[in-house]
Amino acid sequence: MKKTGVLIGIAFLLLLTSCDYFQKNSKEVVVAECYGKYLYESDLKGIVPEGASIMDSIQCTSTFIDSWVRRQVLIHQAENNLDKEELDLKKQLDEYRNSLVIYAYESQLIDQKLDTVVSEDEIAEYYEQNKEDFQLRNTMVRVAYVILDEDSKQKATFQKLLSDRDTLLLQNIDVLASYYAVKSYLDVDHWMRLDELTNIVPIEILNAESFLKKKQFVCFDMNEYTYMVRFVEYLLEESTSPLDMVHDNIKSVILAQRKQALIERMRAAIYEKAKRDRAFEVYVGSPTLYNNDQQ
């Protein structure tokens, strides 16, 4: 069966190179036809990778042709089941093309003209003027935690280091954790949601405000592990986010505002130039501007 398929495929490839096979005219060789649509030999150029074997060439060509036929069958079915208005896609295609052209031009303009340097003073000023926009939706914490095997001989060392604020940032915590901890997190400059922490460290917290006011260090055993957590700072839900937490977001907002302002200035300048050059004219009295019942 496979041998027969190969022979058919080779014969098919030979037919593709024949100048008198399915010729629609003297210039093009037709290799497939479906509902009056034609696939030409020239359409197959480039679909077979260089250096492909005869078997791969047959497979690649056959797959392409089969895909083309299936697509034409689907298009024919769709065309026969849509009304004229639904088939008239010219307006939609024109709108789509116009949108792409405008987007490409405006993107080029932004790349050339946009000032992307945002100073720290600008970011701080925006933050002060828009603090109401930076209310927290979750309780946030800055923490360090270490998870050890319950029988670890390093428990006392980690407890001393993590419970002492003065030693919290010492490099040897990181080094020790890499050797002895099952899991650790020591980036105390980064804020995380309290619920993200409790998904990793199973602390039972009934009232976040009360708990965080009282607890700076927590150590407990559970399920064969020892959990140690140092709370460095916290912010309750609905309080204002600190500047360092929203710094990058503010920078993105400022840049987005600059982009929009640049685009609006460009559009206004182009319109005014066209107006001065008398490049357009609006025919206010055109009857097409009125409804039929007004005519």
PDB file of N, CA and C in Angstrom, residues 109-163:
ATOM      1  N   LEU A 109       6.082  57.561  14.482  1.00  0.00           N
ATOM      2  CA  LEU A 109       6.178  58.892  15.080  1.00  0.00           C
ATOM      3  C   LEU A 109       6.571  58.812  16.553  1.00  0.00           C
ATOM      4  N   ILE A 110       5.957  57.883  17.274  1.00  0.00           N
ATOM      5  CA  ILE A 110       6.253  57.705  18.701  1.00  0.00           C
ATOM      6  C   ILE A 110       7.713  57.305  18.889  1.00  0.00           C
ATOM      7  N   ASP A 111       8.191  56.371  18.046  1.00  0.00           N
ATOM      8  CA  ASP A 111       9.594  55.938  18.145  1.00  0.00           C
ATOM      9  C   ASP A 111      10.559  57.098  17.910  1.00  0.00           C
ATOM     10  N   GLN A 112      10.191  58.012  17.023  1.00  0.00           N
ATOM     11  CA  GLN A 112      11.078  59.108  16.655  1.00  0.00           C
ATOM     12  C   GLN A 112      10.986  60.303  17.601  1.00  0.00           C
ATOM     13  N   LYS A 113       9.795  60.582  18.096  1.00  0.00           N
ATOM     14  CA  LYS A 113       9.559  61.849  18.790  1.00  0.00           C
ATOM     15  C   LYS A 113       9.322  61.736  20.298  1.00  0.00           C
ATOM     16  N   LEU A 114       8.931  60.572  20.783  1.00  0.00           N
ATOM     17  CA  LEU A 114       8.525  60.477  22.189  1.00  0.00           C
ATOM     18  C   LEU A 114       9.718  60.573  23.135  1.00  0.00           C
ATOM     19  N   ASP A 115       9.593  61.445  24.110  1.00  0.00           N
ATOM     20  CA  ASP A 115      10.590  61.561  25.171  1.00  0.00           C
ATOM     21  C   ASP A 115      10.294  60.489  26.217  1.00  0.00           C
ATOM     22  N   THR A 116      11.170  59.501  26.331  1.00  0.00           N
ATOM     23  CA  THR A 116      10.926  58.373  27.232  1.00  0.00           C
ATOM     24  C   THR A 116      11.603  58.526  28.592  1.00  0.00           C
ATOM     25  N   VAL A 117      12.236  59.651  28.816  1.00  0.00           N
ATOM     26  CA  VAL A 117      12.898  59.883  30.104  1.00  0.00           C
ATOM     27  C   VAL A 117      11.885  60.461  31.081  1.00  0.00           C
ATOM     28  N   VAL A 118      11.620  59.721  32.143  1.00  0.00           N
ATOM     29  CA  VAL A 118      10.687  60.169  33.183  1.00  0.00           C
ATOM     30  C   VAL A 118      11.485  60.351  34.470  1.00  0.00           C
ATOM     31  N   SER A 119      11.535  61.561  34.964  1.00  0.00           N
ATOM     32  CA  SER A 119      12.339  61.844  36.156  1.00  0.00           C
ATOM     33  C   SER A 119      11.643  61.362  37.416  1.00  0.00           C
ATOM     34  N   GLU A 120      12.435  61.193  38.470  1.00  0.00           N
ATOM     35  CA  GLU A 120      11.882  60.781  39.761  1.00  0.00           C
ATOM     36  C   GLU A 120      10.970  61.865  40.317  1.00  0.00           C
ATOM     37  N   ASP A 121      11.271  63.116  40.022  1.00  0.00           N
ATOM     38  CA  ASP A 121      10.416  64.217  40.484  1.00  0.00           C
ATOM     39  C   ASP A 121       9.038  64.136  39.838  1.00  0.00           C
ATOM     40  N   GLU A 122       8.993  63.809  38.546  1.00  0.00           N
ATOM     41  CA  GLU A 122       7.706  63.668  37.860  1.00  0.00           C
ATOM     42  C   GLU A 122       6.890  62.529  38.476  1.00  0.00           C
ATOM     43  N   ILE A 123       7.551  61.431  38.755  1.00  0.00           N
ATOM     44  CA  ILE A 123       6.864  60.277  39.335  1.00  0.00           C
ATOM     45  C   ILE A 123       6.329  60.627  40.720  1.00  0.00           C
ATOM     46  N   ALA A 124       7.151  61.301  41.535  1.00  0.00           N
ATOM     47  CA  ALA A 124       6.728  61.690  42.883  1.00  0.00           C
ATOM     48  C   ALA A 124       5.570  62.677  42.831  1.00  0.00           C
ATOM     49  N   GLU A 125       5.620  63.618  41.903  1.00  0.00           N
ATOM     50  CA  GLU A 125       4.542  64.602  41.775  1.00  0.00           C
ATOM     51  C   GLU A 125       3.233  63.935  41.370  1.00  0.00           C
ATOM     52  N   TYR A 126       3.313  63.016  40.418  1.00  0.00           N
ATOM     53  CA  TYR A 126       2.102  62.298  39.992  1.00  0.00           C
ATOM     54  C   TYR A 126       1.523  61.502  41.165  1.00  0.00           C
ATOM     55  N   TYR A 127       2.405  60.875  41.928  1.00  0.00           N
ATOM     56  CA  TYR A 127       1.966  60.091  43.088  1.00  0.00           C
ATOM     57  C   TYR A 127       1.234  60.967  44.104  1.00  0.00           C
ATOM     58  N   GLU A 128       1.786  62.118  44.414  1.00  0.00           N
ATOM     59  CA  GLU A 128       1.178  63.006  45.400  1.00  0.00           C
ATOM     60  C   GLU A 128      -0.176  63.535  44.921  1.00  0.00           C
ATOM     61  N   GLN A 129      -0.282  63.776  43.625  1.00  0.00           N
ATOM     62  CA  GLN A 129      -1.519  64.338  43.090  1.00  0.00           C
ATOM     63  C   GLN A 129      -2.609  63.292  42.861  1.00  0.00           C
ATOM     64  N   ASN A 130      -2.239  62.020  42.909  1.00  0.00           N
ATOM     65  CA  ASN A 130      -3.216  60.973  42.592  1.00  0.00           C
ATOM     66  C   ASN A 130      -3.228  59.841  43.616  1.00  0.00           C
ATOM     67  N   LYS A 131      -2.971  60.182  44.874  1.00  0.00           N
ATOM     68  CA  LYS A 131      -2.899  59.149  45.905  1.00  0.00           C
ATOM     69  C   LYS A 131      -4.182  58.339  46.034  1.00  0.00           C
ATOM     70  N   GLU A 132      -5.316  58.991  45.744  1.00  0.00           N
ATOM     71  CA  GLU A 132      -6.583  58.275  45.878  1.00  0.00           C
ATOM     72  C   GLU A 132      -6.692  57.116  44.892  1.00  0.00           C
ATOM     73  N   ASP A 133      -5.858  57.142  43.842  1.00  0.00           N
ATOM     74  CA  ASP A 133      -5.889  56.062  42.853  1.00  0.00           C
ATOM     75  C   ASP A 133      -5.043  54.868  43.272  1.00  0.00           C
ATOM     76  N   PHE A 134      -4.338  54.996  44.381  1.00  0.00           N
ATOM     77  CA  PHE A 134      -3.407  53.948  44.768  1.00  0.00           C
ATOM     78  C   PHE A 134      -3.803  53.251  46.066  1.00  0.00           C
ATOM     79  N   GLN A 135      -5.087  53.101  46.282  1.00  0.00           N
ATOM     80  CA  GLN A 135      -5.552  52.368  47.452  1.00  0.00           C
ATOM     81  C   GLN A 135      -5.339  50.872  47.250  1.00  0.00           C
ATOM     82  N   LEU A 136      -4.890  50.215  48.284  1.00  0.00           N
ATOM     83  CA  LEU A 136      -4.607  48.784  48.210  1.00  0.00           C
ATOM     84  C   LEU A 136      -5.894  47.963  48.266  1.00  0.00           C
ATOM     85  N   ARG A 137      -5.951  46.945  47.464  1.00  0.00           N
ATOM     86  CA  ARG A 137      -7.090  46.027  47.485  1.00  0.00           C
ATOM     87  C   ARG A 137      -6.831  44.817  48.382  1.00  0.00           C
ATOM     88  N   ASN A 138      -5.555  44.655  48.761  1.00  0.00           N
ATOM     89  CA  ASN A 138      -5.179  43.530  49.619  1.00  0.00           C
ATOM     90  C   ASN A 138      -4.191  44.009  50.673  1.00  0.00           C
ATOM     91  N   THR A 139      -4.132  43.300  51.778  1.00  0.00           N
ATOM     92  CA  THR A 139      -3.107  43.572  52.781  1.00  0.00           C
ATOM     93  C   THR A 139      -1.764  43.116  52.228  1.00  0.00           C
ATOM     94  N   MET A 140      -0.771  44.001  52.308  1.00  0.00           N
ATOM     95  CA  MET A 140       0.550  43.723  51.741  1.00  0.00           C
ATOM     96  C   MET A 140       1.585  43.633  52.860  1.00  0.00           C
ATOM     97  N   VAL A 141       2.589  42.794  52.639  1.00  0.00           N
ATOM     98  CA  VAL A 141       3.642  42.628  53.643  1.00  0.00           C
ATOM     99  C   VAL A 141       5.002  42.542  52.972  1.00  0.00           C
ATOM    100  N   ARG A 142       6.013  42.999  53.715  1.00  0.00           N
ATOM    101  CA  ARG A 142       7.401  42.744  53.344  1.00  0.00           C
ATOM    102  C   ARG A 142       7.940  41.768  54.378  1.00  0.00           C
ATOM    103  N   VAL A 143       8.375  40.602  53.912  1.00  0.00           N
ATOM    104  CA  VAL A 143       8.741  39.529  54.836  1.00  0.00           C
ATOM    105  C   VAL A 143       9.994  38.793  54.372  1.00  0.00           C
ATOM    106  N   ALA A 144      10.539  38.032  55.307  1.00  0.00           N
ATOM    107  CA  ALA A 144      11.534  37.014  55.001  1.00  0.00           C
ATOM    108  C   ALA A 144      11.048  35.737  55.682  1.00  0.00           C
ATOM    109  N   TYR A 145      11.147  34.620  54.972  1.00  0.00           N
ATOM    110  CA  TYR A 145      10.749  33.359  55.613  1.00  0.00           C
ATOM    111  C   TYR A 145      11.688  32.235  55.209  1.00  0.00           C
ATOM    112  N   VAL A 146      11.754  31.250  56.079  1.00  0.00           N
ATOM    113  CA  VAL A 146      12.566  30.053  55.853  1.00  0.00           C
ATOM    114  C   VAL A 146      11.747  28.847  56.270  1.00  0.00           C
ATOM    115  N   ILE A 147      11.770  27.800  55.459  1.00  0.00           N
ATOM    116  CA  ILE A 147      11.100  26.541  55.782  1.00  0.00           C
ATOM    117  C   ILE A 147      12.182  25.473  55.910  1.00  0.00           C
ATOM    118  N   LEU A 148      12.231  24.830  57.083  1.00  0.00           N
ATOM    119  CA  LEU A 148      13.237  23.811  57.374  1.00  0.00           C
ATOM    120  C   LEU A 148      12.572  22.473  57.649  1.00  0.00           C
ATOM    121  N   ASP A 149      13.345  21.405  57.508  1.00  0.00           N
ATOM    122  CA  ASP A 149      12.868  20.126  58.014  1.00  0.00           C
ATOM    123  C   ASP A 149      12.711  20.236  59.525  1.00  0.00           C
ATOM    124  N   GLU A 150      11.692  19.596  60.049  1.00  0.00           N
ATOM    125  CA  GLU A 150      11.390  19.752  61.478  1.00  0.00           C
ATOM    126  C   GLU A 150      12.551  19.311  62.371  1.00  0.00           C
ATOM    127  N   ASP A 151      13.349  18.362  61.892  1.00  0.00           N
ATOM    128  CA  ASP A 151      14.473  17.865  62.700  1.00  0.00           C
ATOM    129  C   ASP A 151      15.808  18.526  62.333  1.00  0.00           C
ATOM    130  N   SER A 152      15.773  19.655  61.620  1.00  0.00           N
ATOM    131  CA  SER A 152      17.004  20.342  61.216  1.00  0.00           C
ATOM    132  C   SER A 152      17.798  20.818  62.429  1.00  0.00           C
ATOM    133  N   LYS A 153      19.101  20.648  62.357  1.00  0.00           N
ATOM    134  CA  LYS A 153      19.977  21.086  63.445  1.00  0.00           C
ATOM    135  C   LYS A 153      20.296  22.582  63.356  1.00  0.00           C
ATOM    136  N   GLN A 154      19.813  23.232  62.303  1.00  0.00           N
ATOM    137  CA  GLN A 154      20.084  24.657  62.109  1.00  0.00           C
ATOM    138  C   GLN A 154      18.941  25.555  62.585  1.00  0.00           C
ATOM    139  N   LYS A 155      17.959  24.981  63.216  1.00  0.00           N
ATOM    140  CA  LYS A 155      16.773  25.756  63.620  1.00  0.00           C
ATOM    141  C   LYS A 155      17.143  26.923  64.532  1.00  0.00           C
ATOM    142  N   ALA A 156      17.992  26.677  65.510  1.00  0.00           N
ATOM    143  CA  ALA A 156      18.360  27.733  66.454  1.00  0.00           C
ATOM    144  C   ALA A 156      19.103  28.869  65.755  1.00  0.00           C
ATOM    145  N   THR A 157      19.957  28.522  64.795  1.00  0.00           N
ATOM    146  CA  THR A 157      20.719  29.541  64.066  1.00  0.00           C
ATOM    147  C   THR A 157      19.795  30.435  63.256  1.00  0.00           C
ATOM    148  N   PHE A 158      18.877  29.803  62.514  1.00  0.00           N
ATOM    149  CA  PHE A 158      17.941  30.582  61.699  1.00  0.00           C
ATOM    150  C   PHE A 158      17.009  31.415  62.568  1.00  0.00           C
ATOM    151  N   GLN A 159      16.585  30.864  63.686  1.00  0.00           N
ATOM    152  CA  GLN A 159      15.674  31.605  64.568  1.00  0.00           C
ATOM    153  C   GLN A 159      16.362  32.857  65.109  1.00  0.00           C
ATOM    154  N   LYS A 160      17.633  32.725  65.469  1.00  0.00           N
ATOM    155  CA  LYS A 160      18.365  33.885  65.981  1.00  0.00           C
ATOM    156  C   LYS A 160      18.521  34.962  64.903  1.00  0.00           C
ATOM    157  N   LEU A 161      18.884  34.526  63.698  1.00  0.00           N
ATOM    158  CA  LEU A 161      19.122  35.489  62.620  1.00  0.00           C
ATOM    159  C   LEU A 161      17.841  36.182  62.169  1.00  0.00           C
ATOM    160  N   LEU A 162      16.766  35.418  62.046  1.00  0.00           N
ATOM    161  CA  LEU A 162      15.524  35.978  61.537  1.00  0.00           C
ATOM    162  C   LEU A 162      14.777  36.803  62.577  1.00  0.00           C
ATOM    163  N   SER A 163      14.928  36.480  63.826  1.00  0.00           N
ATOM    164  CA  SER A 163      14.198  37.211  64.865  1.00  0.00           C
ATOM    165  C   SER A 163      14.890  38.507  65.258  1.00  0.00           C
TER     166      SER A 163
END
